[in-house]
PDB file of C-alpha atoms in Angstrom:
ATOM      1  CA  MET A   1       3.589 -30.978   5.078  1.00  0.00           C
ATOM      2  CA  SER A   2       5.877 -32.726   7.141  1.00  0.00           C
ATOM      3  CA  GLU A   3       5.557 -30.489  10.127  1.00  0.00           C
ATOM      4  CA  ARG A   4       9.693 -30.028  10.124  1.00  0.00           C
ATOM      5  CA  LEU A   5       9.314 -27.461  13.061  1.00  0.00           C
ATOM      6  CA  LYS A   6       6.824 -29.185  15.325  1.00  0.00           C
ATOM      7  CA  GLY A   7       7.282 -27.725  18.715  1.00  0.00           C
ATOM      8  CA  LYS A   8       9.401 -24.641  17.838  1.00  0.00           C
ATOM      9  CA  VAL A   9       8.588 -21.468  18.328  1.00  0.00           C
ATOM     10  CA  ALA A  10       9.464 -18.615  15.819  1.00  0.00           C
ATOM     11  CA  LEU A  11      10.202 -14.888  16.024  1.00  0.00           C
ATOM     12  CA  ILE A  12      10.459 -13.217  12.706  1.00  0.00           C
ATOM     13  CA  THR A  13      10.788  -9.459  12.598  1.00  0.00           C
ATOM     14  CA  GLY A  14       9.770  -7.709   9.659  1.00  0.00           C
ATOM     15  CA  GLY A  15       7.066 -10.305   9.385  1.00  0.00           C
ATOM     16  CA  THR A  16       4.180  -8.234   8.014  1.00  0.00           C
ATOM     17  CA  SER A  17       5.479  -8.219   3.909  1.00  0.00           C
ATOM     18  CA  GLY A  18       7.729 -10.524   1.768  1.00  0.00           C
ATOM     19  CA  ILE A  19       9.785 -12.433   2.905  1.00  0.00           C
ATOM     20  CA  GLY A  20       8.597 -12.612   6.283  1.00  0.00           C
ATOM     21  CA  GLU A  21       5.377 -13.060   5.846  1.00  0.00           C
ATOM     22  CA  ASP A  22       6.115 -15.789   3.433  1.00  0.00           C
ATOM     23  CA  THR A  23       8.399 -17.159   6.216  1.00  0.00           C
ATOM     24  CA  ALA A  24       5.980 -16.797   8.843  1.00  0.00           C
ATOM     25  CA  ARG A  25       3.221 -19.055   6.279  1.00  0.00           C
ATOM     26  CA  LEU A  26       5.941 -22.001   5.671  1.00  0.00           C
ATOM     27  CA  PHE A  27       7.052 -22.167   9.471  1.00  0.00           C
ATOM     28  CA  SER A  28       3.403 -22.320  10.786  1.00  0.00           C
ATOM     29  CA  GLN A  29       2.660 -25.133   7.715  1.00  0.00           C
ATOM     30  CA  GLU A  30       5.440 -26.681   9.261  1.00  0.00           C
ATOM     31  CA  GLY A  31       4.293 -26.998  13.207  1.00  0.00           C
ATOM     32  CA  ALA A  32       5.663 -23.704  14.537  1.00  0.00           C
ATOM     33  CA  GLN A  33       3.934 -21.487  16.613  1.00  0.00           C
ATOM     34  CA  VAL A  34       5.131 -17.963  15.574  1.00  0.00           C
ATOM     35  CA  VAL A  35       5.381 -14.364  16.315  1.00  0.00           C
ATOM     36  CA  ILE A  36       5.617 -11.737  13.645  1.00  0.00           C
ATOM     37  CA  VAL A  37       6.842  -8.261  14.253  1.00  0.00           C
ATOM     38  CA  GLY A  38       6.519  -5.121  12.637  1.00  0.00           C
ATOM     39  CA  ARG A  39       5.146  -1.125  12.419  1.00  0.00           C
ATOM     40  CA  SER A  40       1.980  -1.772  10.668  1.00  0.00           C
ATOM     41  CA  GLU A  41      -0.649  -2.656  13.129  1.00  0.00           C
ATOM     42  CA  GLU A  42      -3.576  -3.331  10.268  1.00  0.00           C
ATOM     43  CA  LYS A  43      -1.152  -5.776   7.690  1.00  0.00           C
ATOM     44  CA  GLY A  44      -0.119  -7.872  11.425  1.00  0.00           C
ATOM     45  CA  LYS A  45      -3.552  -8.441  12.327  1.00  0.00           C
ATOM     46  CA  LYS A  46      -4.830  -9.750   9.261  1.00  0.00           C
ATOM     47  CA  ILE A  47      -2.037 -11.677   8.207  1.00  0.00           C
ATOM     48  CA  GLY A  48      -2.312 -13.434  12.329  1.00  0.00           C
ATOM     49  CA  LEU A  49      -5.647 -13.926  10.838  1.00  0.00           C
ATOM     50  CA  LYS A  50      -5.103 -15.272   7.759  1.00  0.00           C
ATOM     51  CA  LEU A  51      -2.175 -17.485   9.140  1.00  0.00           C
ATOM     52  CA  GLY A  52      -4.226 -19.325  12.055  1.00  0.00           C
ATOM     53  CA  LYS A  53      -3.850 -19.009  15.495  1.00  0.00           C
ATOM     54  CA  ASN A  54      -0.506 -20.199  15.889  1.00  0.00           C
ATOM     55  CA  VAL A  55       0.749 -16.937  14.106  1.00  0.00           C
ATOM     56  CA  VAL A  56       0.622 -13.642  16.563  1.00  0.00           C
ATOM     57  CA  TYR A  57       1.313 -10.323  15.455  1.00  0.00           C
ATOM     58  CA  LYS A  58       3.552  -7.873  17.683  1.00  0.00           C
ATOM     59  CA  LYS A  59       3.834  -4.437  16.928  1.00  0.00           C
ATOM     60  CA  ALA A  60       7.371  -2.986  17.617  1.00  0.00           C
ATOM     61  CA  ASP A  61       9.941  -1.021  15.594  1.00  0.00           C
ATOM     62  CA  ILE A  62      13.280  -2.885  15.807  1.00  0.00           C
ATOM     63  CA  THR A  63      15.617   0.051  15.481  1.00  0.00           C
ATOM     64  CA  ILE A  64      14.556   0.618  19.046  1.00  0.00           C
ATOM     65  CA  GLU A  65      16.269  -1.592  21.506  1.00  0.00           C
ATOM     66  CA  LYS A  66      13.559  -1.808  24.261  1.00  0.00           C
ATOM     67  CA  GLU A  67      11.388  -2.894  21.664  1.00  0.00           C
ATOM     68  CA  ILE A  68      13.535  -6.018  20.417  1.00  0.00           C
ATOM     69  CA  SER A  69      13.482  -7.294  24.215  1.00  0.00           C
ATOM     70  CA  ASP A  70       9.660  -6.735  24.508  1.00  0.00           C
ATOM     71  CA  SER A  71       9.697  -9.056  21.411  1.00  0.00           C
ATOM     72  CA  VAL A  72      11.325 -11.364  22.990  1.00  0.00           C
ATOM     73  CA  ASP A  73       9.636 -11.402  26.239  1.00  0.00           C
ATOM     74  CA  PHE A  74       6.151 -11.480  24.241  1.00  0.00           C
ATOM     75  CA  THR A  75       7.471 -14.153  22.392  1.00  0.00           C
ATOM     76  CA  ILE A  76       8.257 -16.380  25.272  1.00  0.00           C
ATOM     77  CA  ASN A  77       5.025 -15.030  27.360  1.00  0.00           C
ATOM     78  CA  THR A  78       3.103 -16.054  24.358  1.00  0.00           C
ATOM     79  CA  PHE A  79       4.598 -19.361  23.393  1.00  0.00           C
ATOM     80  CA  GLY A  80       6.524 -20.333  26.462  1.00  0.00           C
ATOM     81  CA  LYS A  81       9.771 -20.062  25.006  1.00  0.00           C
ATOM     82  CA  MET A  82      11.814 -19.121  22.036  1.00  0.00           C
ATOM     83  CA  ASP A  83      13.764 -21.855  19.516  1.00  0.00           C
ATOM     84  CA  ILE A  84      14.021 -19.594  16.483  1.00  0.00           C
ATOM     85  CA  LEU A  85      15.097 -15.645  15.422  1.00  0.00           C
ATOM     86  CA  PHE A  86      14.697 -14.733  11.990  1.00  0.00           C
ATOM     87  CA  ASN A  87      16.633 -11.134  11.658  1.00  0.00           C
ATOM     88  CA  ASN A  88      14.332 -10.335   8.791  1.00  0.00           C
ATOM     89  CA  ALA A  89      13.371  -6.422   9.174  1.00  0.00           C
ATOM     90  CA  GLY A  90      14.916  -4.318   7.043  1.00  0.00           C
ATOM     91  CA  TYR A  91      14.710  -2.662   3.954  1.00  0.00           C
ATOM     92  CA  GLY A  92      17.016  -1.188   0.693  1.00  0.00           C
ATOM     93  CA  ILE A  93      18.734   2.079   1.787  1.00  0.00           C
ATOM     94  CA  ALA A  94      19.367   4.681  -1.369  1.00  0.00           C
ATOM     95  CA  ASP A  95      22.589   6.553  -0.589  1.00  0.00           C
ATOM     96  CA  ASN A  96      25.238   8.478  -2.802  1.00  0.00           C
ATOM     97  CA  VAL A  97      29.161   8.518  -1.691  1.00  0.00           C
ATOM     98  CA  ALA A  98      29.661  11.946  -2.637  1.00  0.00           C
ATOM     99  CA  GLU A  99      26.211  12.703  -0.977  1.00  0.00           C
ATOM    100  CA  ILE A 100      25.162  10.419   2.034  1.00  0.00           C
ATOM    101  CA  SER A 101      23.680  12.147   4.705  1.00  0.00           C
ATOM    102  CA  GLN A 102      24.037  11.463   8.836  1.00  0.00           C
ATOM    103  CA  GLU A 103      20.572  10.928   8.690  1.00  0.00           C
ATOM    104  CA  GLN A 104      21.063   7.864   5.907  1.00  0.00           C
ATOM    105  CA  ILE A 105      24.203   6.614   8.028  1.00  0.00           C
ATOM    106  CA  ASP A 106      22.224   6.241  11.249  1.00  0.00           C
ATOM    107  CA  TYR A 107      19.119   4.958   9.789  1.00  0.00           C
ATOM    108  CA  GLY A 108      21.303   2.201   8.223  1.00  0.00           C
ATOM    109  CA  LEU A 109      23.349   1.785  11.346  1.00  0.00           C
ATOM    110  CA  GLY A 110      19.868   1.266  13.423  1.00  0.00           C
ATOM    111  CA  LEU A 111      19.269  -1.561  10.765  1.00  0.00           C
ATOM    112  CA  LEU A 112      22.557  -3.473  11.826  1.00  0.00           C
ATOM    113  CA  SER A 113      22.174  -2.903  15.361  1.00  0.00           C
ATOM    114  CA  SER A 114      18.832  -4.714  15.474  1.00  0.00           C
ATOM    115  CA  VAL A 115      20.264  -7.694  14.257  1.00  0.00           C
ATOM    116  CA  ILE A 116      23.291  -7.337  16.832  1.00  0.00           C
ATOM    117  CA  LEU A 117      20.790  -6.632  19.738  1.00  0.00           C
ATOM    118  CA  GLY A 118      18.557  -9.269  18.350  1.00  0.00           C
ATOM    119  CA  ILE A 119      21.291 -11.946  18.532  1.00  0.00           C
ATOM    120  CA  LYS A 120      21.861 -10.560  22.124  1.00  0.00           C
ATOM    121  CA  TYR A 121      18.203 -11.111  23.608  1.00  0.00           C
ATOM    122  CA  ALA A 122      17.869 -14.663  22.206  1.00  0.00           C
ATOM    123  CA  VAL A 123      21.014 -15.815  23.804  1.00  0.00           C
ATOM    124  CA  GLU A 124      19.369 -16.641  27.394  1.00  0.00           C
ATOM    125  CA  PRO A 125      16.244 -18.222  26.174  1.00  0.00           C
ATOM    126  CA  MET A 126      17.893 -20.043  23.659  1.00  0.00           C
ATOM    127  CA  LYS A 127      20.461 -21.142  26.277  1.00  0.00           C
ATOM    128  CA  ALA A 128      17.312 -22.290  28.983  1.00  0.00           C
ATOM    129  CA  ILE A 129      16.412 -24.332  26.240  1.00  0.00           C
ATOM    130  CA  GLY A 130      19.706 -26.373  25.249  1.00  0.00           C
ATOM    131  CA  GLY A 131      19.963 -24.464  22.277  1.00  0.00           C
ATOM    132  CA  GLY A 132      18.803 -22.597  19.483  1.00  0.00           C
ATOM    133  CA  CYS A 133      18.736 -20.931  15.730  1.00  0.00           C
ATOM    134  CA  ILE A 134      19.412 -17.669  14.686  1.00  0.00           C
ATOM    135  CA  ILE A 135      18.917 -16.394  11.101  1.00  0.00           C
ATOM    136  CA  ASN A 136      20.055 -13.481  10.001  1.00  0.00           C
ATOM    137  CA  ASN A 137      18.972 -11.784   6.448  1.00  0.00           C
ATOM    138  CA  SER A 138      22.087 -10.229   4.800  1.00  0.00           C
ATOM    139  CA  SER A 139      22.291  -9.633   0.935  1.00  0.00           C
ATOM    140  CA  VAL A 140      24.343 -10.575  -2.228  1.00  0.00           C
ATOM    141  CA  ALA A 141      24.911  -6.475  -1.837  1.00  0.00           C
ATOM    142  CA  GLY A 142      27.508  -7.553   0.627  1.00  0.00           C
ATOM    143  CA  HIS A 143      29.325  -9.677  -1.386  1.00  0.00           C
ATOM    144  CA  VAL A 144      29.906  -8.580  -4.579  1.00  0.00           C
ATOM    145  CA  TYR A 145      29.643  -4.751  -6.102  1.00  0.00           C
ATOM    146  CA  GLY A 146      26.976  -3.414  -8.338  1.00  0.00           C
ATOM    147  CA  GLN A 147      24.205  -5.393  -6.012  1.00  0.00           C
ATOM    148  CA  GLY A 148      22.807  -2.622  -4.086  1.00  0.00           C
ATOM    149  CA  SER A 149      24.022   0.910  -2.818  1.00  0.00           C
ATOM    150  CA  PRO A 150      27.763   1.454  -0.730  1.00  0.00           C
ATOM    151  CA  LEU A 151      25.986   2.092   2.471  1.00  0.00           C
ATOM    152  CA  TYR A 152      23.554  -0.844   2.074  1.00  0.00           C
ATOM    153  CA  SER A 153      26.240  -3.072   0.952  1.00  0.00           C
ATOM    154  CA  ALA A 154      28.699  -2.248   3.624  1.00  0.00           C
ATOM    155  CA  LEU A 155      25.963  -2.889   6.245  1.00  0.00           C
ATOM    156  CA  LYS A 156      25.127  -5.757   4.595  1.00  0.00           C
ATOM    157  CA  SER A 157      28.585  -7.401   4.341  1.00  0.00           C
ATOM    158  CA  ALA A 158      28.741  -6.336   8.298  1.00  0.00           C
ATOM    159  CA  VAL A 159      25.341  -8.477   9.175  1.00  0.00           C
ATOM    160  CA  SER A 160      27.246 -11.415   7.139  1.00  0.00           C
ATOM    161  CA  HIS A 161      30.638 -11.325   9.089  1.00  0.00           C
ATOM    162  CA  TYR A 162      28.484 -10.455  12.866  1.00  0.00           C
ATOM    163  CA  THR A 163      27.000 -13.831  11.822  1.00  0.00           C
ATOM    164  CA  ARG A 164      30.021 -15.700  11.668  1.00  0.00           C
ATOM    165  CA  MET A 165      31.874 -14.350  14.465  1.00  0.00           C
ATOM    166  CA  ALA A 166      28.768 -14.754  16.806  1.00  0.00           C
ATOM    167  CA  GLY A 167      28.188 -18.495  15.731  1.00  0.00           C
ATOM    168  CA  VAL A 168      31.414 -19.041  16.952  1.00  0.00           C
ATOM    169  CA  SER A 169      30.718 -17.453  19.914  1.00  0.00           C
ATOM    170  CA  LEU A 170      27.711 -19.068  20.534  1.00  0.00           C
ATOM    171  CA  GLY A 171      28.411 -22.688  19.568  1.00  0.00           C
ATOM    172  CA  SER A 172      29.097 -24.065  22.802  1.00  0.00           C
ATOM    173  CA  PHE A 173      25.568 -23.231  24.223  1.00  0.00           C
ATOM    174  CA  ASN A 174      24.241 -25.355  20.459  1.00  0.00           C
ATOM    175  CA  ILE A 175      22.891 -22.236  19.489  1.00  0.00           C
ATOM    176  CA  ARG A 176      23.407 -22.380  15.120  1.00  0.00           C
ATOM    177  CA  VAL A 177      23.840 -18.701  13.524  1.00  0.00           C
ATOM    178  CA  ASN A 178      23.263 -18.427   9.909  1.00  0.00           C
ATOM    179  CA  ALA A 179      22.822 -15.808   7.644  1.00  0.00           C
ATOM    180  CA  ILE A 180      20.508 -15.644   4.258  1.00  0.00           C
ATOM    181  CA  SER A 181      21.906 -13.518   1.589  1.00  0.00           C
ATOM    182  CA  PRO A 182      19.304 -13.363  -1.261  1.00  0.00           C
ATOM    183  CA  GLY A 183      19.815 -11.799  -4.569  1.00  0.00           C
ATOM    184  CA  ALA A 184      16.656  -9.683  -5.841  1.00  0.00           C
ATOM    185  CA  ILE A 185      13.838 -10.847  -4.728  1.00  0.00           C
ATOM    186  CA  ALA A 186      10.451  -9.797  -6.736  1.00  0.00           C
ATOM    187  CA  THR A 187       8.796  -7.974  -3.603  1.00  0.00           C
ATOM    188  CA  PRO A 188       6.894  -4.584  -3.426  1.00  0.00           C
ATOM    189  CA  ILE A 189      10.488  -3.016  -2.383  1.00  0.00           C
ATOM    190  CA  PHE A 190      11.380  -2.480  -6.161  1.00  0.00           C
ATOM    191  CA  TRP A 191       8.115   0.088  -6.160  1.00  0.00           C
ATOM    192  CA  GLY A 192       8.464   1.829  -3.112  1.00  0.00           C
ATOM    193  CA  GLY A 193       8.260  -0.921  -0.158  1.00  0.00           C
ATOM    194  CA  SER A 194       4.735  -2.038   1.229  1.00  0.00           C
ATOM    195  CA  GLN A 195       3.436   1.350   2.366  1.00  0.00           C
ATOM    196  CA  ARG A 196       3.543   2.571  -1.247  1.00  0.00           C
ATOM    197  CA  ALA A 197       2.032  -1.311  -2.630  1.00  0.00           C
ATOM    198  CA  ASN A 198      -0.910  -0.266   0.070  1.00  0.00           C
ATOM    199  CA  THR A 199      -2.049   2.476  -2.031  1.00  0.00           C
ATOM    200  CA  LEU A 200      -2.226   1.040  -5.177  1.00  0.00           C
ATOM    201  CA  SER A 201      -5.013  -1.365  -6.627  1.00  0.00           C
ATOM    202  CA  GLU A 202      -4.221  -4.957  -6.279  1.00  0.00           C
ATOM    203  CA  LYS A 203      -4.502  -4.739 -10.413  1.00  0.00           C
ATOM    204  CA  GLU A 204      -1.896  -2.432 -10.108  1.00  0.00           C
ATOM    205  CA  ASN A 205       0.093  -4.395  -7.711  1.00  0.00           C
ATOM    206  CA  GLU A 206      -0.226  -7.328  -9.767  1.00  0.00           C
ATOM    207  CA  ARG A 207       1.091  -5.643 -12.717  1.00  0.00           C
ATOM    208  CA  LYS A 208       4.581  -4.089 -11.519  1.00  0.00           C
ATOM    209  CA  MET A 209       4.738  -7.471  -9.851  1.00  0.00           C
ATOM    210  CA  GLU A 210       4.321  -9.365 -13.576  1.00  0.00           C
ATOM    211  CA  LYS A 211       6.885  -6.685 -15.284  1.00  0.00           C
ATOM    212  CA  LEU A 212       9.315  -7.197 -12.468  1.00  0.00           C
ATOM    213  CA  LYS A 213       9.566 -10.697 -12.499  1.00  0.00           C
ATOM    214  CA  VAL A 214      10.338 -10.390 -16.259  1.00  0.00           C
ATOM    215  CA  ASN A 215      13.275  -8.248 -15.855  1.00  0.00           C
ATOM    216  CA  LEU A 216      14.601  -9.837 -13.320  1.00  0.00           C
ATOM    217  CA  ALA A 217      14.833 -13.447 -14.937  1.00  0.00           C
ATOM    218  CA  LYS A 218      16.903 -11.686 -17.154  1.00  0.00           C
ATOM    219  CA  ALA A 219      19.441 -10.781 -14.853  1.00  0.00           C
ATOM    220  CA  VAL A 220      20.513 -14.231 -13.542  1.00  0.00           C
ATOM    221  CA  PRO A 221      21.953 -17.543 -15.090  1.00  0.00           C
ATOM    222  CA  LEU A 222      18.870 -19.634 -13.938  1.00  0.00           C
ATOM    223  CA  ALA A 223      16.791 -17.085 -16.255  1.00  0.00           C
ATOM    224  CA  LYS A 224      13.822 -17.028 -13.670  1.00  0.00           C
ATOM    225  CA  THR A 225      12.960 -14.588 -10.676  1.00  0.00           C
ATOM    226  CA  GLY A 226      13.396 -15.396  -6.881  1.00  0.00           C
ATOM    227  CA  LEU A 227      10.358 -14.923  -5.035  1.00  0.00           C
ATOM    228  CA  ALA A 228       9.559 -14.955  -1.377  1.00  0.00           C
ATOM    229  CA  GLU A 229       9.094 -18.750  -1.160  1.00  0.00           C
ATOM    230  CA  ASP A 230      12.989 -18.892  -2.478  1.00  0.00           C
ATOM    231  CA  ILE A 231      14.402 -17.399   0.966  1.00  0.00           C
ATOM    232  CA  SER A 232      11.704 -18.917   3.285  1.00  0.00           C
ATOM    233  CA  GLU A 233      12.419 -22.659   2.043  1.00  0.00           C
ATOM    234  CA  ALA A 234      16.074 -21.485   2.685  1.00  0.00           C
ATOM    235  CA  ALA A 235      15.089 -20.046   6.302  1.00  0.00           C
ATOM    236  CA  LEU A 236      12.937 -23.318   6.455  1.00  0.00           C
ATOM    237  CA  TYR A 237      16.341 -25.764   5.960  1.00  0.00           C
ATOM    238  CA  LEU A 238      18.347 -23.650   8.274  1.00  0.00           C
ATOM    239  CA  ALA A 239      15.540 -23.404  11.050  1.00  0.00           C
ATOM    240  CA  SER A 240      14.409 -27.364  11.065  1.00  0.00           C
ATOM    241  CA  ASP A 241      16.957 -30.595  11.944  1.00  0.00           C
ATOM    242  CA  ALA A 242      17.980 -30.658   8.392  1.00  0.00           C
ATOM    243  CA  GLY A 243      20.260 -27.688   9.215  1.00  0.00           C
ATOM    244  CA  ARG A 244      21.654 -28.980  12.707  1.00  0.00           C
ATOM    245  CA  PHE A 245      25.657 -29.155  11.564  1.00  0.00           C
ATOM    246  CA  VAL A 246      25.321 -25.512  10.007  1.00  0.00           C
ATOM    247  CA  THR A 247      26.508 -22.470  11.399  1.00  0.00           C
ATOM    248  CA  CYS A 248      28.328 -19.417  10.988  1.00  0.00           C
ATOM    249  CA  HIS A 249      27.295 -19.707   7.028  1.00  0.00           C
ATOM    250  CA  ASP A 250      25.774 -17.606   4.490  1.00  0.00           C
ATOM    251  CA  LEU A 251      23.517 -18.904   2.470  1.00  0.00           C
ATOM    252  CA  VAL A 252      23.349 -17.219  -0.939  1.00  0.00           C
ATOM    253  CA  VAL A 253      20.065 -17.828  -2.740  1.00  0.00           C
ATOM    254  CA  ASP A 254      20.346 -15.528  -5.680  1.00  0.00           C
ATOM    255  CA  GLY A 255      20.245 -17.764  -9.130  1.00  0.00           C
ATOM    256  CA  GLY A 256      23.592 -16.944  -9.727  1.00  0.00           C
ATOM    257  CA  ARG A 257      23.661 -13.649  -9.829  1.00  0.00           C
ATOM    258  CA  SER A 258      26.313 -12.526  -7.910  1.00  0.00           C
ATOM    259  CA  VAL A 259      28.541 -14.592  -9.985  1.00  0.00           C
ATOM    260  CA  ALA A 260      27.530 -13.586 -13.399  1.00  0.00           C
ATOM    261  CA  TYR A 261      25.345 -10.509 -12.649  1.00  0.00           C
ATOM    262  CA  ASN A 262      23.563  -8.393 -16.112  1.00  0.00           C
ATOM    263  CA  GLU A 263      21.646  -5.165 -15.670  1.00  0.00           C
ATOM    264  CA  PRO A 264      18.107  -6.115 -16.464  1.00  0.00           C
ATOM    265  CA  HIS A 265      16.478  -4.728 -19.394  1.00  0.00           C
ATOM    266  CA  GLN A 266      13.599  -2.700 -19.175  1.00  0.00           C
ATOM    267  CA  SER A 267      10.749  -3.130 -20.754  1.00  0.00           C
TER     268      SER A 267
END
């Protein structure tokens, strides 16, 4: 590895599965010290052990403001500073315009507030070290119709726009703020999320994943499936010195799906 993040410290929310877990793997391989945040203590500790001493798990629910600020404090107390924040946590919200509930709205707004508050609590630590990089996980659902449910799509659009506004506000402090908008990435979220995947055998999860990859590949011009590593590589670019002149940007990583979308054929 080229150690593109040597000497950097990163906090990754939603770091116990999928994109967050793979980003923790890649960042640590590239020389960063990493704190992963998530609600599943068992999974978090296992990932920390698997990835080595430079990856530490912190249990937190990022829909609670105090636990966001505690996660930032924990990162600084553990590794001395925080150069990178990846606001990655969150998952799909199934809603219907005619039947949407206040509970669904409150939950969705809680996920949006986790991005806003994550940025808030990152500002002073990053100013103290002369700058930093914030990455927010958005979605192509926030760009075009048909990529997610109405509330989810609206909230992701808000993430992308808040990214631009924060990037302008924080630019003079050398704090870069960018978003990544993945297309359909093959993760267990498609069959019930990480909790559901934990109840199935490894063989059954592998079977579902292979079927998913075939179906998703049919829906993009590149005719291939997006994987967690495609998003972690994008995050590495934005977090590294290669992305030093990039801010207020929403990087779409979707194999062309948002331009020419076809509903995947079920097989």
